[in-house]
PDB file of C-alpha atoms in Angstrom:
ATOM      1  CA  MET O   1       0.000   0.000   0.000  1.00 57.00           C
ATOM      2  CA  LEU O   2       1.274   3.441  -0.933  1.00 61.00           C
ATOM      3  CA  HIS O   3       1.747   6.026   1.830  1.00 62.00           C
ATOM      4  CA  ILE O   4       2.427   9.682   1.079  1.00 65.00           C
ATOM      5  CA  LYS O   5       2.281  12.212   3.884  1.00 64.00           C
ATOM      6  CA  ILE O   6       2.043  15.935   3.197  1.00 67.00           C
ATOM      7  CA  LYS O   7       1.888  18.049   6.337  1.00 70.00           C
ATOM      8  CA  HIS O   8      -1.229  16.882   8.190  1.00 70.00           C
ATOM      9  CA  TYR O   9      -2.612  14.697   5.386  1.00 69.00           C
ATOM     10  CA  LEU O  10      -1.904  11.079   4.522  1.00 70.00           C
ATOM     11  CA  PHE O  11      -2.568   9.696   1.051  1.00 70.00           C
ATOM     12  CA  SER O  12      -2.767   5.893   1.321  1.00 75.00           C
ATOM     13  CA  PRO O  13      -4.770   4.187  -1.446  1.00 77.00           C
ATOM     14  CA  SER O  14      -5.025   0.408  -1.605  1.00 81.00           C
ATOM     15  CA  TRP O  15      -3.940  -1.432  -4.744  1.00 82.00           C
ATOM     16  CA  PHE O  16      -7.316  -2.679  -5.979  1.00 86.00           C
ATOM     17  CA  PRO O  17      -9.125   0.703  -6.208  1.00 84.00           C
ATOM     18  CA  SER O  18      -5.937   2.192  -7.649  1.00 86.00           C
ATOM     19  CA  ILE O  19      -5.912  -0.369 -10.469  1.00 88.00           C
ATOM     20  CA  ILE O  20      -9.619   0.168 -11.165  1.00 89.00           C
ATOM     21  CA  THR O  21      -9.144   3.946 -11.183  1.00 90.00           C
ATOM     22  CA  ALA O  22      -6.153   3.703 -13.518  1.00 91.00           C
ATOM     23  CA  ALA O  23      -8.099   1.473 -15.925  1.00 93.00           C
ATOM     24  CA  LEU O  24     -11.102   3.812 -15.962  1.00 92.00           C
ATOM     25  CA  LEU O  25      -8.857   6.838 -16.370  1.00 93.00           C
ATOM     26  CA  TYR O  26      -7.098   5.217 -19.331  1.00 94.00           C
ATOM     27  CA  LEU O  27     -10.446   4.381 -20.941  1.00 94.00           C
ATOM     28  CA  MET O  28     -11.867   7.884 -20.462  1.00 93.00           C
ATOM     29  CA  LEU O  29      -8.755   9.623 -21.780  1.00 94.00           C
ATOM     30  CA  SER O  30      -8.623   7.264 -24.767  1.00 94.00           C
ATOM     31  CA  LEU O  31     -12.227   8.134 -25.604  1.00 94.00           C
ATOM     32  CA  ALA O  32     -11.504  11.840 -25.188  1.00 93.00           C
ATOM     33  CA  PHE O  33      -8.557  11.789 -27.589  1.00 93.00           C
ATOM     34  CA  TRP O  34     -10.528   9.594 -30.016  1.00 93.00           C
ATOM     35  CA  GLN O  35     -13.274  12.229 -30.059  1.00 92.00           C
ATOM     36  CA  LEU O  36     -10.672  14.916 -30.744  1.00 91.00           C
ATOM     37  CA  ASP O  37      -9.336  12.866 -33.663  1.00 89.00           C
ATOM     38  CA  ARG O  38     -12.873  12.504 -35.023  1.00 86.00           C
ATOM     39  CA  ALA O  39     -13.423  16.249 -34.627  1.00 86.00           C
ATOM     40  CA  GLU O  40     -10.297  16.969 -36.671  1.00 84.00           C
ATOM     41  CA  TYR O  41     -11.355  14.431 -39.318  1.00 80.00           C
ATOM     42  CA  LYS O  42     -14.868  15.905 -39.612  1.00 79.00           C
ATOM     43  CA  SER O  43     -13.470  19.438 -39.791  1.00 80.00           C
ATOM     44  CA  ASN O  44     -11.084  18.451 -42.589  1.00 77.00           C
ATOM     45  CA  LEU O  45     -13.892  16.577 -44.342  1.00 73.00           C
ATOM     46  CA  GLN O  46     -16.170  19.620 -44.261  1.00 76.00           C
ATOM     47  CA  THR O  47     -13.345  21.773 -45.616  1.00 75.00           C
ATOM     48  CA  THR O  48     -12.741  19.266 -48.422  1.00 73.00           C
ATOM     49  CA  ILE O  49     -16.426  19.180 -49.358  1.00 71.00           C
ATOM     50  CA  GLU O  50     -16.745  22.967 -49.418  1.00 72.00           C
ATOM     51  CA  SER O  51     -13.524  23.513 -51.378  1.00 71.00           C
ATOM     52  CA  ARG O  52     -14.129  20.813 -53.982  1.00 71.00           C
ATOM     53  CA  GLN O  53     -17.699  21.866 -54.643  1.00 70.00           C
ATOM     54  CA  ASN O  54     -16.264  25.082 -56.066  1.00 74.00           C
ATOM     55  CA  THR O  55     -13.766  23.389 -58.393  1.00 77.00           C
ATOM     56  CA  ALA O  56     -14.272  22.545 -62.050  1.00 78.00           C
ATOM     57  CA  ALA O  57     -15.714  19.135 -62.873  1.00 79.00           C
ATOM     58  CA  LEU O  58     -13.222  16.555 -64.159  1.00 81.00           C
ATOM     59  CA  ASP O  59     -13.740  13.722 -66.605  1.00 84.00           C
ATOM     60  CA  PHE O  60     -14.606  10.664 -64.512  1.00 84.00           C
ATOM     61  CA  ASN O  61     -12.273   8.537 -66.638  1.00 84.00           C
ATOM     62  CA  SER O  62      -9.330  10.675 -65.488  1.00 82.00           C
ATOM     63  CA  ILE O  63     -10.055  10.171 -61.778  1.00 80.00           C
ATOM     64  CA  ASP O  64      -7.888   7.848 -59.662  1.00 76.00           C
ATOM     65  CA  THR O  65     -10.456   5.785 -57.742  1.00 75.00           C
ATOM     66  CA  SER O  66      -7.964   3.478 -56.013  1.00 75.00           C
ATOM     67  CA  GLY O  67      -7.622   5.604 -52.866  1.00 70.00           C
ATOM     68  CA  ASP O  68      -9.820   8.329 -51.401  1.00 71.00           C
ATOM     69  CA  LYS O  69      -8.655  11.327 -53.436  1.00 74.00           C
ATOM     70  CA  TRP O  70     -11.866  11.067 -55.463  1.00 77.00           C
ATOM     71  CA  LEU O  71     -14.024  11.897 -52.435  1.00 78.00           C
ATOM     72  CA  TYR O  72     -16.433  14.777 -53.173  1.00 80.00           C
ATOM     73  CA  GLN O  73     -14.774  15.501 -56.511  1.00 83.00           C
ATOM     74  CA  PRO O  74     -17.080  17.128 -59.097  1.00 86.00           C
ATOM     75  CA  VAL O  75     -17.062  15.054 -62.285  1.00 87.00           C
ATOM     76  CA  PHE O  76     -18.865  14.562 -65.550  1.00 88.00           C
ATOM     77  CA  ILE O  77     -19.531  11.011 -66.645  1.00 88.00           C
ATOM     78  CA  LYS O  78     -21.040   9.339 -69.697  1.00 90.00           C
ATOM     79  CA  GLY O  79     -23.337   6.336 -69.490  1.00 89.00           C
ATOM     80  CA  LYS O  80     -26.841   4.962 -69.814  1.00 89.00           C
ATOM     81  CA  LEU O  81     -29.376   5.190 -66.992  1.00 88.00           C
ATOM     82  CA  ASP O  82     -30.986   1.819 -66.311  1.00 87.00           C
ATOM     83  CA  GLY O  83     -34.571   2.414 -65.203  1.00 84.00           C
ATOM     84  CA  SER O  84     -35.175  -1.303 -64.703  1.00 86.00           C
ATOM     85  CA  TYR O  85     -33.368  -1.404 -61.351  1.00 88.00           C
ATOM     86  CA  GLN O  86     -34.304   1.735 -59.458  1.00 89.00           C
ATOM     87  CA  LEU O  87     -33.829   1.972 -55.696  1.00 89.00           C
ATOM     88  CA  LEU O  88     -35.723   3.992 -53.088  1.00 90.00           C
ATOM     89  CA  HIS O  89     -33.771   4.724 -49.899  1.00 88.00           C
ATOM     90  CA  ASP O  90     -36.478   4.780 -47.235  1.00 86.00           C
ATOM     91  CA  ASN O  91     -36.922   7.166 -44.274  1.00 84.00           C
ATOM     92  CA  GLN O  92     -35.187  10.179 -45.802  1.00 81.00           C
ATOM     93  CA  VAL O  93     -36.421  13.491 -44.386  1.00 82.00           C
ATOM     94  CA  ASN O  94     -36.529  16.829 -46.214  1.00 81.00           C
ATOM     95  CA  ASN O  95     -38.074  19.921 -44.588  1.00 80.00           C
ATOM     96  CA  MET O  96     -39.723  17.686 -41.968  1.00 82.00           C
ATOM     97  CA  LEU O  97     -41.372  15.563 -44.675  1.00 84.00           C
ATOM     98  CA  ALA O  98     -40.762  11.825 -45.042  1.00 84.00           C
ATOM     99  CA  GLY O  99     -39.598  10.558 -48.393  1.00 85.00           C
ATOM    100  CA  TYR O 100     -37.139   8.488 -50.362  1.00 87.00           C
ATOM    101  CA  GLY O 101     -33.696   8.982 -51.812  1.00 87.00           C
ATOM    102  CA  VAL O 102     -33.866   7.954 -55.486  1.00 88.00           C
ATOM    103  CA  PHE O 103     -30.955   5.880 -56.805  1.00 91.00           C
ATOM    104  CA  THR O 104     -30.572   4.724 -60.408  1.00 91.00           C
ATOM    105  CA  PRO O 105     -27.689   2.713 -61.920  1.00 91.00           C
ATOM    106  CA  LEU O 106     -25.739   4.501 -64.648  1.00 92.00           C
ATOM    107  CA  LYS O 107     -24.134   1.912 -66.890  1.00 92.00           C
ATOM    108  CA  ILE O 108     -20.663   3.038 -67.929  1.00 88.00           C
ATOM    109  CA  SER O 109     -19.870  -0.236 -69.692  1.00 88.00           C
ATOM    110  CA  ALA O 110     -21.629  -3.467 -70.562  1.00 85.00           C
ATOM    111  CA  THR O 111     -20.940  -4.896 -67.096  1.00 88.00           C
ATOM    112  CA  GLN O 112     -20.157  -1.934 -64.835  1.00 89.00           C
ATOM    113  CA  ALA O 113     -22.275   0.843 -63.351  1.00 91.00           C
ATOM    114  CA  ILE O 114     -22.313   3.574 -60.717  1.00 91.00           C
ATOM    115  CA  LEU O 115     -25.319   4.411 -58.567  1.00 92.00           C
ATOM    116  CA  VAL O 116     -26.651   7.910 -59.222  1.00 91.00           C
ATOM    117  CA  ASN O 117     -28.383   9.727 -56.376  1.00 90.00           C
ATOM    118  CA  ARG O 118     -31.051  11.593 -58.326  1.00 88.00           C
ATOM    119  CA  GLY O 119     -32.426  13.375 -55.275  1.00 85.00           C
ATOM    120  CA  TRP O 120     -35.338  13.188 -52.846  1.00 86.00           C
ATOM    121  CA  VAL O 121     -39.018  12.500 -53.481  1.00 84.00           C
ATOM    122  CA  ALA O 122     -41.880  12.594 -50.961  1.00 84.00           C
ATOM    123  CA  THR O 123     -43.735   9.436 -50.000  1.00 84.00           C
ATOM    124  CA  GLY O 124     -47.201   8.798 -51.396  1.00 74.00           C
ATOM    125  CA  LYS O 125     -50.434   9.077 -49.445  1.00 74.00           C
ATOM    126  CA  SER O 126     -49.798   5.574 -48.111  1.00 74.00           C
ATOM    127  CA  ARG O 127     -46.791   3.288 -47.739  1.00 71.00           C
ATOM    128  CA  THR O 128     -48.133   1.087 -50.513  1.00 76.00           C
ATOM    129  CA  GLN O 129     -48.205   3.978 -52.991  1.00 79.00           C
ATOM    130  CA  ILE O 130     -44.754   4.146 -54.565  1.00 82.00           C
ATOM    131  CA  PRO O 131     -43.892   7.515 -56.156  1.00 80.00           C
ATOM    132  CA  ASP O 132     -43.224   7.710 -59.876  1.00 80.00           C
ATOM    133  CA  VAL O 133     -39.454   7.777 -60.402  1.00 82.00           C
ATOM    134  CA  SER O 134     -39.439   6.650 -64.033  1.00 82.00           C
ATOM    135  CA  ILE O 135     -36.893   8.137 -66.412  1.00 82.00           C
ATOM    136  CA  THR O 136     -37.248   9.239 -70.002  1.00 74.00           C
ATOM    137  CA  GLU O 137     -33.545   8.726 -70.743  1.00 67.00           C
ATOM    138  CA  ASN O 138     -33.697   4.965 -70.131  1.00 64.00           C
ATOM    139  CA  GLU O 139     -30.858   3.201 -71.974  1.00 68.00           C
ATOM    140  CA  THR O 140     -30.043   6.417 -73.851  1.00 74.00           C
ATOM    141  CA  PRO O 141     -26.414   7.664 -73.796  1.00 84.00           C
ATOM    142  CA  ILE O 142     -26.271  10.672 -71.495  1.00 84.00           C
ATOM    143  CA  LEU O 143     -23.677  12.974 -69.913  1.00 87.00           C
ATOM    144  CA  LEU O 144     -24.215  13.685 -66.212  1.00 88.00           C
ATOM    145  CA  ASN O 145     -22.543  16.148 -63.859  1.00 86.00           C
ATOM    146  CA  GLY O 146     -22.300  15.447 -60.168  1.00 87.00           C
ATOM    147  CA  LEU O 147     -20.223  14.867 -57.072  1.00 86.00           C
ATOM    148  CA  LEU O 148     -18.522  11.579 -56.216  1.00 87.00           C
ATOM    149  CA  ALA O 149     -19.325  10.465 -52.670  1.00 85.00           C
ATOM    150  CA  PRO O 150     -19.374   7.336 -50.491  1.00 83.00           C
ATOM    151  CA  ALA O 151     -22.594   5.361 -50.332  1.00 81.00           C
ATOM    152  CA  PRO O 152     -24.896   6.587 -47.516  1.00 77.00           C
ATOM    153  CA  SER O 153     -23.864   5.293 -44.111  1.00 70.00           C
ATOM    154  CA  LYS O 154     -25.997   2.470 -42.746  1.00 67.00           C
ATOM    155  CA  GLY O 155     -26.043   4.019 -39.290  1.00 60.00           C
ATOM    156  CA  LEU O 156     -27.639   1.879 -36.599  1.00 56.00           C
ATOM    157  CA  VAL O 157     -29.131  -1.109 -38.420  1.00 56.00           C
ATOM    158  CA  LEU O 158     -31.947  -2.718 -36.448  1.00 56.00           C
ATOM    159  CA  SER O 159     -32.954  -5.130 -39.213  1.00 57.00           C
ATOM    160  CA  ASP O 160     -31.872  -6.290 -42.638  1.00 61.00           C
ATOM    161  CA  ASN O 161     -33.268  -4.815 -45.822  1.00 60.00           C
ATOM    162  CA  ALA O 162     -36.795  -6.232 -45.921  1.00 59.00           C
ATOM    163  CA  ASN O 163     -36.753  -6.566 -49.685  1.00 62.00           C
ATOM    164  CA  ASP O 164     -36.329  -9.573 -51.923  1.00 65.00           C
ATOM    165  CA  TYR O 165     -35.590  -7.431 -55.000  1.00 72.00           C
ATOM    166  CA  THR O 166     -38.448  -8.996 -56.957  1.00 75.00           C
ATOM    167  CA  GLN O 167     -40.350  -5.730 -57.355  1.00 81.00           C
ATOM    168  CA  TRP O 168     -38.901  -2.527 -58.736  1.00 84.00           C
ATOM    169  CA  PRO O 169     -38.354   0.169 -57.649  1.00 86.00           C
ATOM    170  CA  ALA O 170     -36.957  -1.643 -54.609  1.00 86.00           C
ATOM    171  CA  VAL O 171     -37.563   0.097 -51.276  1.00 87.00           C
ATOM    172  CA  LEU O 172     -34.475  -0.263 -49.060  1.00 86.00           C
ATOM    173  CA  GLN O 173     -33.717   0.670 -45.453  1.00 86.00           C
ATOM    174  CA  TYR O 174     -30.065   1.243 -46.321  1.00 83.00           C
ATOM    175  CA  ILE O 175     -27.858   1.299 -49.399  1.00 85.00           C
ATOM    176  CA  ASP O 176     -25.492  -1.672 -49.485  1.00 86.00           C
ATOM    177  CA  ILE O 177     -23.600  -1.686 -52.787  1.00 87.00           C
ATOM    178  CA  ALA O 178     -22.328  -5.256 -52.371  1.00 86.00           C
ATOM    179  CA  GLU O 179     -25.864  -6.490 -51.700  1.00 86.00           C
ATOM    180  CA  ILE O 180     -27.467  -4.514 -54.510  1.00 88.00           C
ATOM    181  CA  GLU O 181     -25.081  -5.623 -57.235  1.00 86.00           C
ATOM    182  CA  GLN O 182     -26.022  -9.248 -56.580  1.00 85.00           C
ATOM    183  CA  HIS O 183     -29.523  -8.460 -57.848  1.00 87.00           C
ATOM    184  CA  ILE O 184     -28.952  -6.173 -60.824  1.00 85.00           C
ATOM    185  CA  GLN O 185     -26.437  -8.209 -62.850  1.00 82.00           C
ATOM    186  CA  LEU O 186     -24.002  -5.310 -62.881  1.00 87.00           C
ATOM    187  CA  GLU O 187     -20.754  -4.619 -61.064  1.00 89.00           C
ATOM    188  CA  LEU O 188     -21.229  -1.436 -59.036  1.00 90.00           C
ATOM    189  CA  LEU O 189     -18.402   0.979 -58.333  1.00 89.00           C
ATOM    190  CA  PRO O 190     -17.736   1.489 -54.584  1.00 87.00           C
ATOM    191  CA  MET O 191     -19.070   5.048 -54.685  1.00 86.00           C
ATOM    192  CA  ILE O 192     -22.109   7.020 -55.777  1.00 88.00           C
ATOM    193  CA  LEU O 193     -22.675  10.054 -57.968  1.00 91.00           C
ATOM    194  CA  ILE O 194     -24.756  12.797 -56.340  1.00 87.00           C
ATOM    195  CA  LEU O 195     -26.426  14.536 -59.245  1.00 86.00           C
ATOM    196  CA  ASP O 196     -25.664  18.216 -59.675  1.00 79.00           C
ATOM    197  CA  ARG O 197     -28.591  20.504 -58.846  1.00 68.00           C
ATOM    198  CA  ALA O 198     -28.429  22.001 -62.333  1.00 61.00           C
ATOM    199  CA  GLU O 199     -29.048  18.529 -63.779  1.00 63.00           C
ATOM    200  CA  GLN O 200     -32.124  17.896 -61.669  1.00 61.00           C
ATOM    201  CA  THR O 201     -35.665  19.124 -62.259  1.00 62.00           C
ATOM    202  CA  ARG O 202     -37.937  16.392 -60.870  1.00 72.00           C
ATOM    203  CA  PHE O 203     -36.462  15.736 -57.418  1.00 78.00           C
ATOM    204  CA  ASP O 204     -34.845  17.785 -54.659  1.00 69.00           C
ATOM    205  CA  VAL O 205     -31.074  17.318 -54.516  1.00 74.00           C
ATOM    206  CA  LEU O 206     -30.219  17.496 -50.818  1.00 68.00           C
ATOM    207  CA  PRO O 207     -26.923  18.902 -49.520  1.00 64.00           C
ATOM    208  CA  ILE O 208     -24.314  16.420 -48.346  1.00 64.00           C
ATOM    209  CA  LYS O 209     -24.938  15.636 -44.696  1.00 66.00           C
ATOM    210  CA  ILE O 210     -22.133  14.817 -42.272  1.00 59.00           C
ATOM    211  CA  ASN O 211     -23.546  12.558 -39.570  1.00 59.00           C
ATOM    212  CA  MET O 212     -21.941  14.473 -36.716  1.00 60.00           C
ATOM    213  CA  ARG O 213     -20.260  17.866 -36.944  1.00 70.00           C
ATOM    214  CA  SER O 214     -16.789  18.441 -35.505  1.00 74.00           C
ATOM    215  CA  GLY O 215     -18.218  20.633 -32.736  1.00 79.00           C
ATOM    216  CA  LYS O 216     -20.168  17.735 -31.237  1.00 84.00           C
ATOM    217  CA  HIS O 217     -17.069  15.548 -31.170  1.00 88.00           C
ATOM    218  CA  THR O 218     -15.177  18.351 -29.407  1.00 89.00           C
ATOM    219  CA  ALA O 219     -17.993  18.652 -26.855  1.00 90.00           C
ATOM    220  CA  TYR O 220     -17.906  14.901 -26.212  1.00 91.00           C
ATOM    221  CA  ALA O 221     -14.125  15.066 -25.786  1.00 92.00           C
ATOM    222  CA  PHE O 222     -14.557  17.839 -23.193  1.00 93.00           C
ATOM    223  CA  GLN O 223     -17.067  15.668 -21.324  1.00 94.00           C
ATOM    224  CA  TRP O 224     -14.635  12.747 -21.192  1.00 94.00           C
ATOM    225  CA  PHE O 225     -11.823  15.024 -19.962  1.00 93.00           C
ATOM    226  CA  ALA O 226     -14.174  16.429 -17.301  1.00 95.00           C
ATOM    227  CA  LEU O 227     -15.146  12.925 -16.173  1.00 94.00           C
ATOM    228  CA  SER O 228     -11.457  11.982 -15.995  1.00 93.00           C
ATOM    229  CA  LEU O 229     -10.736  14.981 -13.777  1.00 93.00           C
ATOM    230  CA  THR O 230     -13.753  14.182 -11.591  1.00 93.00           C
ATOM    231  CA  LEU O 231     -12.563  10.591 -11.194  1.00 92.00           C
ATOM    232  CA  LEU O 232      -9.109  11.769 -10.117  1.00 90.00           C
ATOM    233  CA  ILE O 233     -10.557  14.211  -7.585  1.00 90.00           C
ATOM    234  CA  ILE O 234     -12.793  11.502  -6.089  1.00 89.00           C
ATOM    235  CA  TYR O 235      -9.855   9.078  -5.988  1.00 85.00           C
ATOM    236  CA  PHE O 236      -7.621  11.508  -4.093  1.00 84.00           C
ATOM    237  CA  VAL O 237     -10.360  12.720  -1.737  1.00 82.00           C
ATOM    238  CA  VAL O 238     -11.486   9.200  -0.781  1.00 81.00           C
ATOM    239  CA  ASN O 239      -7.939   7.997  -0.174  1.00 79.00           C
ATOM    240  CA  THR O 240      -6.633  11.024   1.707  1.00 78.00           C
ATOM    241  CA  LYS O 241      -7.100  11.313   5.465  1.00 80.00           C
ATOM    242  CA  ARG O 242      -6.221  14.043   7.901  1.00 72.00           C
ATOM    243  CA  THR O 243      -3.731  12.785  10.446  1.00 72.00           C
ATOM    244  CA  GLN O 244      -3.902  13.374  14.168  1.00 66.00           C
ATOM    245  CA  HIS O 245      -1.184  15.617  15.552  1.00 57.00           C
ATOM    246  CA  SER O 246      -0.289  16.685  18.990  1.00 49.00           C
TER     247      SER O 246
END
């Protein structure tokens, strides 16, 4: 047992609570620094999105898609929209209204395609009434402008996609590229194209949403640092006694 005496006070913690305190302190500080790292990442991501949205669009064929340099890069891309395999991303909210994100494969070769986020459409009067998302450019060569982005995050998944892909458009709870490409007979690129607002007239193109802003991560980091300090104060107060003196 450790004994440290300072004037009329004796600090003498036992080993077991000291080990528990050290473990909790390590965990809390690790979480705090992790939140700071996430805050820096989200801040850099927001800066990247804002800066690249103001740059000139590049030919998709000139983009290096092996790493992550393509993220949020404006591009123009040639292909054929395939209206046979349209996807509706369920539970998407716009101006407090429920709706769907509309995704359509753009075939860039005989076997390869990229999912195009064509925007948001409101739900029908009932869940059984699927909105009209048909396209007039079906299988017609077309040039599209948009922003390359990752597929929407699944978030907290409480259940699998309750869809057997036998009816189209397919209503999905989340967008899983690996799952989707098994049902459309096309290889999908590991990214999506968010259609440029100037290209869109039928649906609302929503701004890119970052799940949690950097400020929230910083606030969470502060909370973990505060809890760490509180734990240390409790540890020292509980294990420090005033000594008797004559």
